[in-house]
Amino acid sequence: MNRSRRKVISSKLRKTKILSRSAALIRYVPQTDVLTSGRLSQMLHRYGMVYIKPVTGSLGIGVMRIDNIGGSYRYQSGLRTYTFDTFRQMYASIRRRIDAKRYLVQRGIDMLRHKERPFDFRVMVQRNPSGSWECTGTAARLAHPNKVVTNGSQGGTIYPAGALLEEAAGKQIAGLLTEEMKKIAVFAAYQFSRFYPAMNELGLDIAVDGCLRPWILEVNTRPDPCPFTKLPDPAVIGKIKKYARAYGRVYNLACMKARKAPSLPSD
């Protein structure tokens, strides 16, 4: 096994391969591959909806949703939506937009929704001062009303994880799902540290579909803790900062774009 002292991995494909080598994690990993015309066509035919995203990148920049809608095709980039009569027209438009940049295509997960807006979860896992992996925070990210990405940097709204999960699944199931997401995050941290033992933190983006099945959308090896500054409990970001200081990282917490939930969703 090759072991590296690196702490940051930029390639989303490399991170997907690491996850897929774990028997405990592979069932949570949606099909992900290098974007080509053939693979996009095949996955749209199989799943009906996919996301494409830069192989390297962050903050939701460049992410697009593509839908096969009964023989015509539609994709959304940022606030704009484009519709085409043929796959060839649609793919040509995408290629012009992304130019020579390497992209991947990922099975689309039909996420749970609140007020018709999709939401997912950022789960933070860090080495504690004794060196063991520990989940230190979970937050729900509700997408901007007119966007397909949930990132706070793209105008997403941050809620306590349980608030939106309980609305969708009830209190008991929400509690079980929250615990499952925490376990997934810790398993992922141990899996990554097999190959990159110098790593100290990960931020997992996890979606839950309509069947209440969690999916790992992405793993961030230099996670932005900004979502946790928007939670009502300041102890969460306090613990994250404390653990980070223990392994030598100090965060910039000037978090201007993510929105704090104005109030908890009503029952």
PDB file of C-alpha atoms in Angstrom:
ATOM      1  CA  MET A   1       0.000   0.000   0.000  1.00  0.00           C
ATOM      2  CA  ASN A   2       1.357   3.423  -0.979  1.00  0.00           C
ATOM      3  CA  ARG A   3       1.195   5.828   1.973  1.00  0.00           C
ATOM      4  CA  SER A   4       1.550   9.554   1.492  1.00  0.00           C
ATOM      5  CA  ARG A   5       2.246  12.476   3.814  1.00  0.00           C
ATOM      6  CA  ARG A   6      -0.140  14.653   1.833  1.00  0.00           C
ATOM      7  CA  LYS A   7      -3.050  16.187   3.702  1.00  0.00           C
ATOM      8  CA  VAL A   8      -5.047  17.501   0.742  1.00  0.00           C
ATOM      9  CA  ILE A   9      -6.320  15.623  -2.337  1.00  0.00           C
ATOM     10  CA  SER A  10      -7.716  17.777  -5.128  1.00  0.00           C
ATOM     11  CA  SER A  11      -9.011  15.084  -7.511  1.00  0.00           C
ATOM     12  CA  LYS A  12     -12.626  14.095  -6.881  1.00  0.00           C
ATOM     13  CA  LEU A  13     -12.057  10.949  -8.927  1.00  0.00           C
ATOM     14  CA  ARG A  14      -9.133   9.919  -6.720  1.00  0.00           C
ATOM     15  CA  LYS A  15     -11.259  10.457  -3.629  1.00  0.00           C
ATOM     16  CA  THR A  16     -14.092   8.395  -5.117  1.00  0.00           C
ATOM     17  CA  LYS A  17     -11.675   5.531  -5.807  1.00  0.00           C
ATOM     18  CA  ILE A  18     -10.474   5.593  -2.197  1.00  0.00           C
ATOM     19  CA  LEU A  19     -14.044   5.361  -0.928  1.00  0.00           C
ATOM     20  CA  SER A  20     -14.865   2.567  -3.368  1.00  0.00           C
ATOM     21  CA  ARG A  21     -12.035   0.405  -2.023  1.00  0.00           C
ATOM     22  CA  SER A  22     -13.885   0.089   1.292  1.00  0.00           C
ATOM     23  CA  ALA A  23     -16.446  -2.695   1.574  1.00  0.00           C
ATOM     24  CA  ALA A  24     -18.203  -0.674   4.283  1.00  0.00           C
ATOM     25  CA  LEU A  25     -18.455   2.494   2.185  1.00  0.00           C
ATOM     26  CA  ILE A  26     -18.936   1.454  -1.433  1.00  0.00           C
ATOM     27  CA  ARG A  27     -22.710   1.102  -1.052  1.00  0.00           C
ATOM     28  CA  TYR A  28     -22.895   4.800  -0.205  1.00  0.00           C
ATOM     29  CA  VAL A  29     -20.965   5.920  -3.309  1.00  0.00           C
ATOM     30  CA  PRO A  30     -23.026   6.908  -6.381  1.00  0.00           C
ATOM     31  CA  GLN A  31     -21.622   5.901  -9.765  1.00  0.00           C
ATOM     32  CA  THR A  32     -18.979   8.455 -10.729  1.00  0.00           C
ATOM     33  CA  ASP A  33     -16.793   8.548 -13.838  1.00  0.00           C
ATOM     34  CA  VAL A  34     -14.821  10.809 -16.167  1.00  0.00           C
ATOM     35  CA  LEU A  35     -17.165  12.888 -18.323  1.00  0.00           C
ATOM     36  CA  THR A  36     -17.341  11.771 -21.945  1.00  0.00           C
ATOM     37  CA  SER A  37     -20.204  11.917 -24.415  1.00  0.00           C
ATOM     38  CA  GLY A  38     -20.707   8.162 -24.207  1.00  0.00           C
ATOM     39  CA  ARG A  39     -20.673   7.962 -20.409  1.00  0.00           C
ATOM     40  CA  LEU A  40     -23.007  10.934 -20.047  1.00  0.00           C
ATOM     41  CA  SER A  41     -25.472   9.448 -22.517  1.00  0.00           C
ATOM     42  CA  GLN A  42     -25.344   6.054 -20.809  1.00  0.00           C
ATOM     43  CA  MET A  43     -25.848   7.460 -17.309  1.00  0.00           C
ATOM     44  CA  LEU A  44     -28.666   9.781 -18.395  1.00  0.00           C
ATOM     45  CA  HIS A  45     -30.412   6.812 -19.962  1.00  0.00           C
ATOM     46  CA  ARG A  46     -29.927   4.753 -16.798  1.00  0.00           C
ATOM     47  CA  TYR A  47     -30.653   7.345 -14.105  1.00  0.00           C
ATOM     48  CA  GLY A  48     -32.583  10.128 -15.828  1.00  0.00           C
ATOM     49  CA  MET A  49     -30.641  12.783 -13.942  1.00  0.00           C
ATOM     50  CA  VAL A  50     -26.942  13.333 -13.300  1.00  0.00           C
ATOM     51  CA  TYR A  51     -24.607  16.006 -12.020  1.00  0.00           C
ATOM     52  CA  ILE A  52     -21.378  17.026 -13.686  1.00  0.00           C
ATOM     53  CA  LYS A  53     -18.635  18.806 -11.788  1.00  0.00           C
ATOM     54  CA  PRO A  54     -14.980  19.746 -12.244  1.00  0.00           C
ATOM     55  CA  VAL A  55     -12.547  16.987 -11.307  1.00  0.00           C
ATOM     56  CA  THR A  56     -10.756  19.597  -9.196  1.00  0.00           C
ATOM     57  CA  GLY A  57     -12.646  22.462  -7.631  1.00  0.00           C
ATOM     58  CA  SER A  58     -14.622  23.559  -4.620  1.00  0.00           C
ATOM     59  CA  LEU A  59     -17.496  25.724  -3.357  1.00  0.00           C
ATOM     60  CA  GLY A  60     -19.933  24.265  -5.882  1.00  0.00           C
ATOM     61  CA  ILE A  61     -18.349  26.275  -8.710  1.00  0.00           C
ATOM     62  CA  GLY A  62     -19.003  24.749 -12.137  1.00  0.00           C
ATOM     63  CA  VAL A  63     -21.473  22.115 -10.935  1.00  0.00           C
ATOM     64  CA  MET A  64     -24.381  21.461 -13.320  1.00  0.00           C
ATOM     65  CA  ARG A  65     -27.478  19.294 -13.162  1.00  0.00           C
ATOM     66  CA  ILE A  66     -28.545  17.486 -16.349  1.00  0.00           C
ATOM     67  CA  ASP A  67     -31.967  15.893 -16.904  1.00  0.00           C
ATOM     68  CA  ASN A  68     -33.288  13.548 -19.566  1.00  0.00           C
ATOM     69  CA  ILE A  69     -36.899  14.699 -19.861  1.00  0.00           C
ATOM     70  CA  GLY A  70     -38.649  12.266 -22.153  1.00  0.00           C
ATOM     71  CA  GLY A  71     -36.281  12.524 -25.095  1.00  0.00           C
ATOM     72  CA  SER A  72     -35.256  16.147 -24.715  1.00  0.00           C
ATOM     73  CA  TYR A  73     -32.455  17.347 -22.469  1.00  0.00           C
ATOM     74  CA  ARG A  74     -32.033  20.110 -19.950  1.00  0.00           C
ATOM     75  CA  TYR A  75     -29.146  21.360 -17.861  1.00  0.00           C
ATOM     76  CA  GLN A  76     -28.863  24.040 -15.196  1.00  0.00           C
ATOM     77  CA  SER A  77     -25.711  26.030 -14.575  1.00  0.00           C
ATOM     78  CA  GLY A  78     -25.914  28.655 -11.849  1.00  0.00           C
ATOM     79  CA  LEU A  79     -29.242  30.458 -12.192  1.00  0.00           C
ATOM     80  CA  ARG A  80     -29.815  29.597 -15.860  1.00  0.00           C
ATOM     81  CA  THR A  81     -31.484  26.572 -17.444  1.00  0.00           C
ATOM     82  CA  TYR A  82     -30.957  25.417 -21.025  1.00  0.00           C
ATOM     83  CA  THR A  83     -33.167  22.960 -22.954  1.00  0.00           C
ATOM     84  CA  PHE A  84     -32.278  21.037 -26.118  1.00  0.00           C
ATOM     85  CA  ASP A  85     -34.095  18.753 -28.529  1.00  0.00           C
ATOM     86  CA  THR A  86     -31.186  16.360 -28.903  1.00  0.00           C
ATOM     87  CA  PHE A  87     -28.398  14.967 -26.769  1.00  0.00           C
ATOM     88  CA  ARG A  88     -25.830  16.092 -29.349  1.00  0.00           C
ATOM     89  CA  GLN A  89     -26.951  19.727 -29.103  1.00  0.00           C
ATOM     90  CA  MET A  90     -26.900  19.606 -25.327  1.00  0.00           C
ATOM     91  CA  TYR A  91     -23.473  17.998 -25.092  1.00  0.00           C
ATOM     92  CA  ALA A  92     -21.998  20.491 -27.574  1.00  0.00           C
ATOM     93  CA  SER A  93     -23.287  23.349 -25.404  1.00  0.00           C
ATOM     94  CA  ILE A  94     -21.756  21.798 -22.280  1.00  0.00           C
ATOM     95  CA  ARG A  95     -18.398  21.272 -24.003  1.00  0.00           C
ATOM     96  CA  ARG A  96     -18.319  24.940 -25.038  1.00  0.00           C
ATOM     97  CA  ARG A  97     -19.096  25.956 -21.471  1.00  0.00           C
ATOM     98  CA  ILE A  98     -16.459  23.801 -19.764  1.00  0.00           C
ATOM     99  CA  ASP A  99     -13.862  24.138 -22.555  1.00  0.00           C
ATOM    100  CA  ALA A 100     -10.864  21.864 -21.894  1.00  0.00           C
ATOM    101  CA  LYS A 101     -11.442  21.513 -18.167  1.00  0.00           C
ATOM    102  CA  ARG A 102     -11.683  17.916 -16.911  1.00  0.00           C
ATOM    103  CA  TYR A 103     -15.113  17.050 -15.552  1.00  0.00           C
ATOM    104  CA  LEU A 104     -16.709  14.039 -13.967  1.00  0.00           C
ATOM    105  CA  VAL A 105     -20.276  12.782 -14.219  1.00  0.00           C
ATOM    106  CA  GLN A 106     -22.055  11.462 -11.141  1.00  0.00           C
ATOM    107  CA  ARG A 107     -25.354   9.683 -10.710  1.00  0.00           C
ATOM    108  CA  GLY A 108     -27.938  12.232  -9.639  1.00  0.00           C
ATOM    109  CA  ILE A 109     -29.457  11.727  -6.194  1.00  0.00           C
ATOM    110  CA  ASP A 110     -33.008  12.995  -5.780  1.00  0.00           C
ATOM    111  CA  MET A 111     -32.415  14.658  -2.425  1.00  0.00           C
ATOM    112  CA  LEU A 112     -34.920  15.308   0.303  1.00  0.00           C
ATOM    113  CA  ARG A 113     -36.551  18.724  -0.018  1.00  0.00           C
ATOM    114  CA  HIS A 114     -37.785  21.521   2.205  1.00  0.00           C
ATOM    115  CA  LYS A 115     -40.134  24.041   0.605  1.00  0.00           C
ATOM    116  CA  GLU A 116     -39.330  22.529  -2.812  1.00  0.00           C
ATOM    117  CA  ARG A 117     -35.608  23.158  -2.293  1.00  0.00           C
ATOM    118  CA  PRO A 118     -33.120  20.254  -2.062  1.00  0.00           C
ATOM    119  CA  PHE A 119     -30.940  19.868   1.000  1.00  0.00           C
ATOM    120  CA  ASP A 120     -27.959  17.772   1.971  1.00  0.00           C
ATOM    121  CA  PHE A 121     -25.554  17.580   4.909  1.00  0.00           C
ATOM    122  CA  ARG A 122     -22.019  18.617   5.689  1.00  0.00           C
ATOM    123  CA  VAL A 123     -20.479  16.240   8.211  1.00  0.00           C
ATOM    124  CA  MET A 124     -17.182  17.248   9.818  1.00  0.00           C
ATOM    125  CA  VAL A 125     -14.781  14.628  11.143  1.00  0.00           C
ATOM    126  CA  GLN A 126     -11.460  15.483  12.820  1.00  0.00           C
ATOM    127  CA  ARG A 127      -8.687  13.921  14.789  1.00  0.00           C
ATOM    128  CA  ASN A 128      -9.276  14.745  18.437  1.00  0.00           C
ATOM    129  CA  PRO A 129      -6.364  15.790  20.681  1.00  0.00           C
ATOM    130  CA  SER A 130      -5.624  12.127  21.404  1.00  0.00           C
ATOM    131  CA  GLY A 131      -5.306  11.408  17.665  1.00  0.00           C
ATOM    132  CA  SER A 132      -8.527   9.405  17.161  1.00  0.00           C
ATOM    133  CA  TRP A 133     -11.121  10.284  14.526  1.00  0.00           C
ATOM    134  CA  GLU A 134     -14.285  11.923  15.852  1.00  0.00           C
ATOM    135  CA  CYS A 135     -17.345  13.456  14.209  1.00  0.00           C
ATOM    136  CA  THR A 136     -17.458  17.058  15.443  1.00  0.00           C
ATOM    137  CA  GLY A 137     -20.356  18.590  13.543  1.00  0.00           C
ATOM    138  CA  THR A 138     -23.327  17.914  11.257  1.00  0.00           C
ATOM    139  CA  ALA A 139     -25.251  20.642   9.469  1.00  0.00           C
ATOM    140  CA  ALA A 140     -28.005  20.663   6.859  1.00  0.00           C
ATOM    141  CA  ARG A 141     -27.510  22.843   3.776  1.00  0.00           C
ATOM    142  CA  LEU A 142     -30.646  24.035   1.994  1.00  0.00           C
ATOM    143  CA  ALA A 143     -30.080  25.103  -1.617  1.00  0.00           C
ATOM    144  CA  HIS A 144     -30.616  28.657  -2.812  1.00  0.00           C
ATOM    145  CA  PRO A 145     -34.179  28.833  -4.254  1.00  0.00           C
ATOM    146  CA  ASN A 146     -32.910  29.063  -7.842  1.00  0.00           C
ATOM    147  CA  LYS A 147     -29.803  26.869  -7.733  1.00  0.00           C
ATOM    148  CA  VAL A 148     -29.065  23.140  -7.830  1.00  0.00           C
ATOM    149  CA  VAL A 149     -26.131  23.252  -5.384  1.00  0.00           C
ATOM    150  CA  THR A 150     -26.503  23.508  -1.619  1.00  0.00           C
ATOM    151  CA  ASN A 151     -23.163  25.148  -0.777  1.00  0.00           C
ATOM    152  CA  GLY A 152     -23.318  28.045   1.634  1.00  0.00           C
ATOM    153  CA  SER A 153     -20.885  29.866  -0.659  1.00  0.00           C
ATOM    154  CA  GLN A 154     -23.590  29.669  -3.352  1.00  0.00           C
ATOM    155  CA  GLY A 155     -26.242  31.214  -1.122  1.00  0.00           C
ATOM    156  CA  GLY A 156     -27.389  28.074   0.695  1.00  0.00           C
ATOM    157  CA  THR A 157     -29.094  28.292   4.089  1.00  0.00           C
ATOM    158  CA  ILE A 158     -27.703  26.366   7.058  1.00  0.00           C
ATOM    159  CA  TYR A 159     -29.988  24.481   9.460  1.00  0.00           C
ATOM    160  CA  PRO A 160     -29.320  22.092  12.325  1.00  0.00           C
ATOM    161  CA  ALA A 161     -29.303  18.647  10.715  1.00  0.00           C
ATOM    162  CA  GLY A 162     -32.112  17.301  12.873  1.00  0.00           C
ATOM    163  CA  ALA A 163     -34.495  20.125  12.052  1.00  0.00           C
ATOM    164  CA  LEU A 164     -34.861  19.278   8.362  1.00  0.00           C
ATOM    165  CA  LEU A 165     -34.489  15.518   8.840  1.00  0.00           C
ATOM    166  CA  GLU A 166     -37.255  15.363  11.426  1.00  0.00           C
ATOM    167  CA  GLU A 167     -39.565  17.234   9.082  1.00  0.00           C
ATOM    168  CA  ALA A 168     -38.856  14.704   6.328  1.00  0.00           C
ATOM    169  CA  ALA A 169     -38.587  11.445   8.270  1.00  0.00           C
ATOM    170  CA  GLY A 170     -39.887  11.906  11.806  1.00  0.00           C
ATOM    171  CA  LYS A 171     -37.876  12.225  14.988  1.00  0.00           C
ATOM    172  CA  GLN A 172     -36.902   8.568  15.464  1.00  0.00           C
ATOM    173  CA  ILE A 173     -35.739   7.934  11.886  1.00  0.00           C
ATOM    174  CA  ALA A 174     -34.007  11.312  11.825  1.00  0.00           C
ATOM    175  CA  GLY A 175     -31.976  10.317  14.861  1.00  0.00           C
ATOM    176  CA  LEU A 176     -30.971   7.021  13.263  1.00  0.00           C
ATOM    177  CA  LEU A 177     -29.999   8.736  10.011  1.00  0.00           C
ATOM    178  CA  THR A 178     -27.908  11.318  11.831  1.00  0.00           C
ATOM    179  CA  GLU A 179     -26.012   8.567  13.637  1.00  0.00           C
ATOM    180  CA  GLU A 180     -25.538   6.660  10.369  1.00  0.00           C
ATOM    181  CA  MET A 181     -24.071   9.756   8.688  1.00  0.00           C
ATOM    182  CA  LYS A 182     -21.661  10.221  11.585  1.00  0.00           C
ATOM    183  CA  LYS A 183     -20.523   6.597  11.290  1.00  0.00           C
ATOM    184  CA  ILE A 184     -20.079   6.967   7.528  1.00  0.00           C
ATOM    185  CA  ALA A 185     -17.886  10.021   8.108  1.00  0.00           C
ATOM    186  CA  VAL A 186     -15.700   8.250  10.666  1.00  0.00           C
ATOM    187  CA  PHE A 187     -15.384   5.172   8.416  1.00  0.00           C
ATOM    188  CA  ALA A 188     -14.362   7.471   5.553  1.00  0.00           C
ATOM    189  CA  ALA A 189     -11.739   9.157   7.730  1.00  0.00           C
ATOM    190  CA  TYR A 190     -10.176   5.827   8.669  1.00  0.00           C
ATOM    191  CA  GLN A 191     -10.265   4.750   5.019  1.00  0.00           C
ATOM    192  CA  PHE A 192      -8.527   7.913   3.842  1.00  0.00           C
ATOM    193  CA  SER A 193      -5.965   7.728   6.614  1.00  0.00           C
ATOM    194  CA  ARG A 194      -4.928   4.265   5.393  1.00  0.00           C
ATOM    195  CA  PHE A 195      -3.498   5.986   2.308  1.00  0.00           C
ATOM    196  CA  TYR A 196      -2.876   9.453   3.755  1.00  0.00           C
ATOM    197  CA  PRO A 197      -1.966   9.020   7.427  1.00  0.00           C
ATOM    198  CA  ALA A 198      -1.061  12.708   7.844  1.00  0.00           C
ATOM    199  CA  MET A 199      -4.677  13.801   7.310  1.00  0.00           C
ATOM    200  CA  ASN A 200      -6.407  15.408  10.276  1.00  0.00           C
ATOM    201  CA  GLU A 201      -9.830  16.425   8.986  1.00  0.00           C
ATOM    202  CA  LEU A 202     -12.463  15.664   6.381  1.00  0.00           C
ATOM    203  CA  GLY A 203     -15.770  17.242   5.452  1.00  0.00           C
ATOM    204  CA  LEU A 204     -18.268  14.888   3.834  1.00  0.00           C
ATOM    205  CA  ASP A 205     -21.187  16.078   1.732  1.00  0.00           C
ATOM    206  CA  ILE A 206     -23.934  13.509   2.240  1.00  0.00           C
ATOM    207  CA  ALA A 207     -27.340  13.464   0.548  1.00  0.00           C
ATOM    208  CA  VAL A 208     -30.369  11.483   1.694  1.00  0.00           C
ATOM    209  CA  ASP A 209     -32.775  10.324  -1.011  1.00  0.00           C
ATOM    210  CA  GLY A 210     -36.531   9.817  -0.891  1.00  0.00           C
ATOM    211  CA  CYS A 211     -36.048   6.247   0.359  1.00  0.00           C
ATOM    212  CA  LEU A 212     -34.009   7.682   3.256  1.00  0.00           C
ATOM    213  CA  ARG A 213     -30.780   6.191   1.948  1.00  0.00           C
ATOM    214  CA  PRO A 214     -27.616   8.257   2.510  1.00  0.00           C
ATOM    215  CA  TRP A 215     -25.145   8.867  -0.306  1.00  0.00           C
ATOM    216  CA  ILE A 216     -21.628  10.342  -0.188  1.00  0.00           C
ATOM    217  CA  LEU A 217     -21.601  13.092  -2.809  1.00  0.00           C
ATOM    218  CA  GLU A 218     -18.126  14.361  -2.118  1.00  0.00           C
ATOM    219  CA  VAL A 219     -15.255  14.297   0.360  1.00  0.00           C
ATOM    220  CA  ASN A 220     -13.420  17.520   1.156  1.00  0.00           C
ATOM    221  CA  THR A 221      -9.883  17.083   2.463  1.00  0.00           C
ATOM    222  CA  ARG A 222      -9.531  20.753   3.421  1.00  0.00           C
ATOM    223  CA  PRO A 223     -13.084  21.430   4.604  1.00  0.00           C
ATOM    224  CA  ASP A 224     -14.514  24.884   5.117  1.00  0.00           C
ATOM    225  CA  PRO A 225     -16.091  25.037   8.610  1.00  0.00           C
ATOM    226  CA  CYS A 226     -18.252  28.054   7.717  1.00  0.00           C
ATOM    227  CA  PRO A 227     -21.576  26.144   7.782  1.00  0.00           C
ATOM    228  CA  PHE A 228     -21.062  25.402  11.468  1.00  0.00           C
ATOM    229  CA  THR A 229     -20.759  29.112  12.310  1.00  0.00           C
ATOM    230  CA  LYS A 230     -24.415  29.467  11.272  1.00  0.00           C
ATOM    231  CA  LEU A 231     -25.769  26.882  13.704  1.00  0.00           C
ATOM    232  CA  PRO A 232     -27.598  28.123  16.822  1.00  0.00           C
ATOM    233  CA  ASP A 233     -25.294  26.133  19.129  1.00  0.00           C
ATOM    234  CA  PRO A 234     -21.891  27.894  19.287  1.00  0.00           C
ATOM    235  CA  ALA A 235     -20.352  24.871  21.019  1.00  0.00           C
ATOM    236  CA  VAL A 236     -20.173  23.064  17.655  1.00  0.00           C
ATOM    237  CA  ILE A 237     -17.858  25.530  15.936  1.00  0.00           C
ATOM    238  CA  GLY A 238     -16.005  25.970  19.232  1.00  0.00           C
ATOM    239  CA  LYS A 239     -15.118  22.282  19.320  1.00  0.00           C
ATOM    240  CA  ILE A 240     -14.146  22.258  15.635  1.00  0.00           C
ATOM    241  CA  LYS A 241     -11.792  25.203  16.185  1.00  0.00           C
ATOM    242  CA  LYS A 242     -10.321  23.621  19.318  1.00  0.00           C
ATOM    243  CA  TYR A 243      -9.510  20.337  17.576  1.00  0.00           C
ATOM    244  CA  ALA A 244      -8.071  22.190  14.567  1.00  0.00           C
ATOM    245  CA  ARG A 245      -5.733  24.214  16.764  1.00  0.00           C
ATOM    246  CA  ALA A 246      -4.450  20.964  18.263  1.00  0.00           C
ATOM    247  CA  TYR A 247      -3.191  19.833  14.840  1.00  0.00           C
ATOM    248  CA  GLY A 248      -2.077  23.270  13.720  1.00  0.00           C
ATOM    249  CA  ARG A 249      -4.866  24.683  11.595  1.00  0.00           C
ATOM    250  CA  VAL A 250      -6.514  28.067  12.200  1.00  0.00           C
ATOM    251  CA  TYR A 251      -9.652  28.824  10.180  1.00  0.00           C
ATOM    252  CA  ASN A 252     -10.716  32.015   8.455  1.00  0.00           C
ATOM    253  CA  LEU A 253     -14.296  32.321   9.689  1.00  0.00           C
ATOM    254  CA  ALA A 254     -15.346  35.457   7.799  1.00  0.00           C
ATOM    255  CA  CYS A 255     -18.360  33.570   6.456  1.00  0.00           C
ATOM    256  CA  MET A 256     -20.406  36.098   4.505  1.00  0.00           C
ATOM    257  CA  LYS A 257     -22.258  34.061   1.863  1.00  0.00           C
ATOM    258  CA  ALA A 258     -23.838  31.177   3.791  1.00  0.00           C
ATOM    259  CA  ARG A 259     -27.168  32.104   5.345  1.00  0.00           C
ATOM    260  CA  LYS A 260     -28.323  31.267   8.829  1.00  0.00           C
ATOM    261  CA  ALA A 261     -31.787  29.717   9.033  1.00  0.00           C
ATOM    262  CA  PRO A 262     -34.212  32.446  10.159  1.00  0.00           C
ATOM    263  CA  SER A 263     -36.130  29.953  12.282  1.00  0.00           C
ATOM    264  CA  LEU A 264     -36.527  26.219  12.643  1.00  0.00           C
ATOM    265  CA  PRO A 265     -39.069  24.631  10.278  1.00  0.00           C
ATOM    266  CA  SER A 266     -42.478  24.332  11.902  1.00  0.00           C
ATOM    267  CA  ASP A 267     -44.035  20.937  12.519  1.00  0.00           C
TER     268      ASP A 267
END
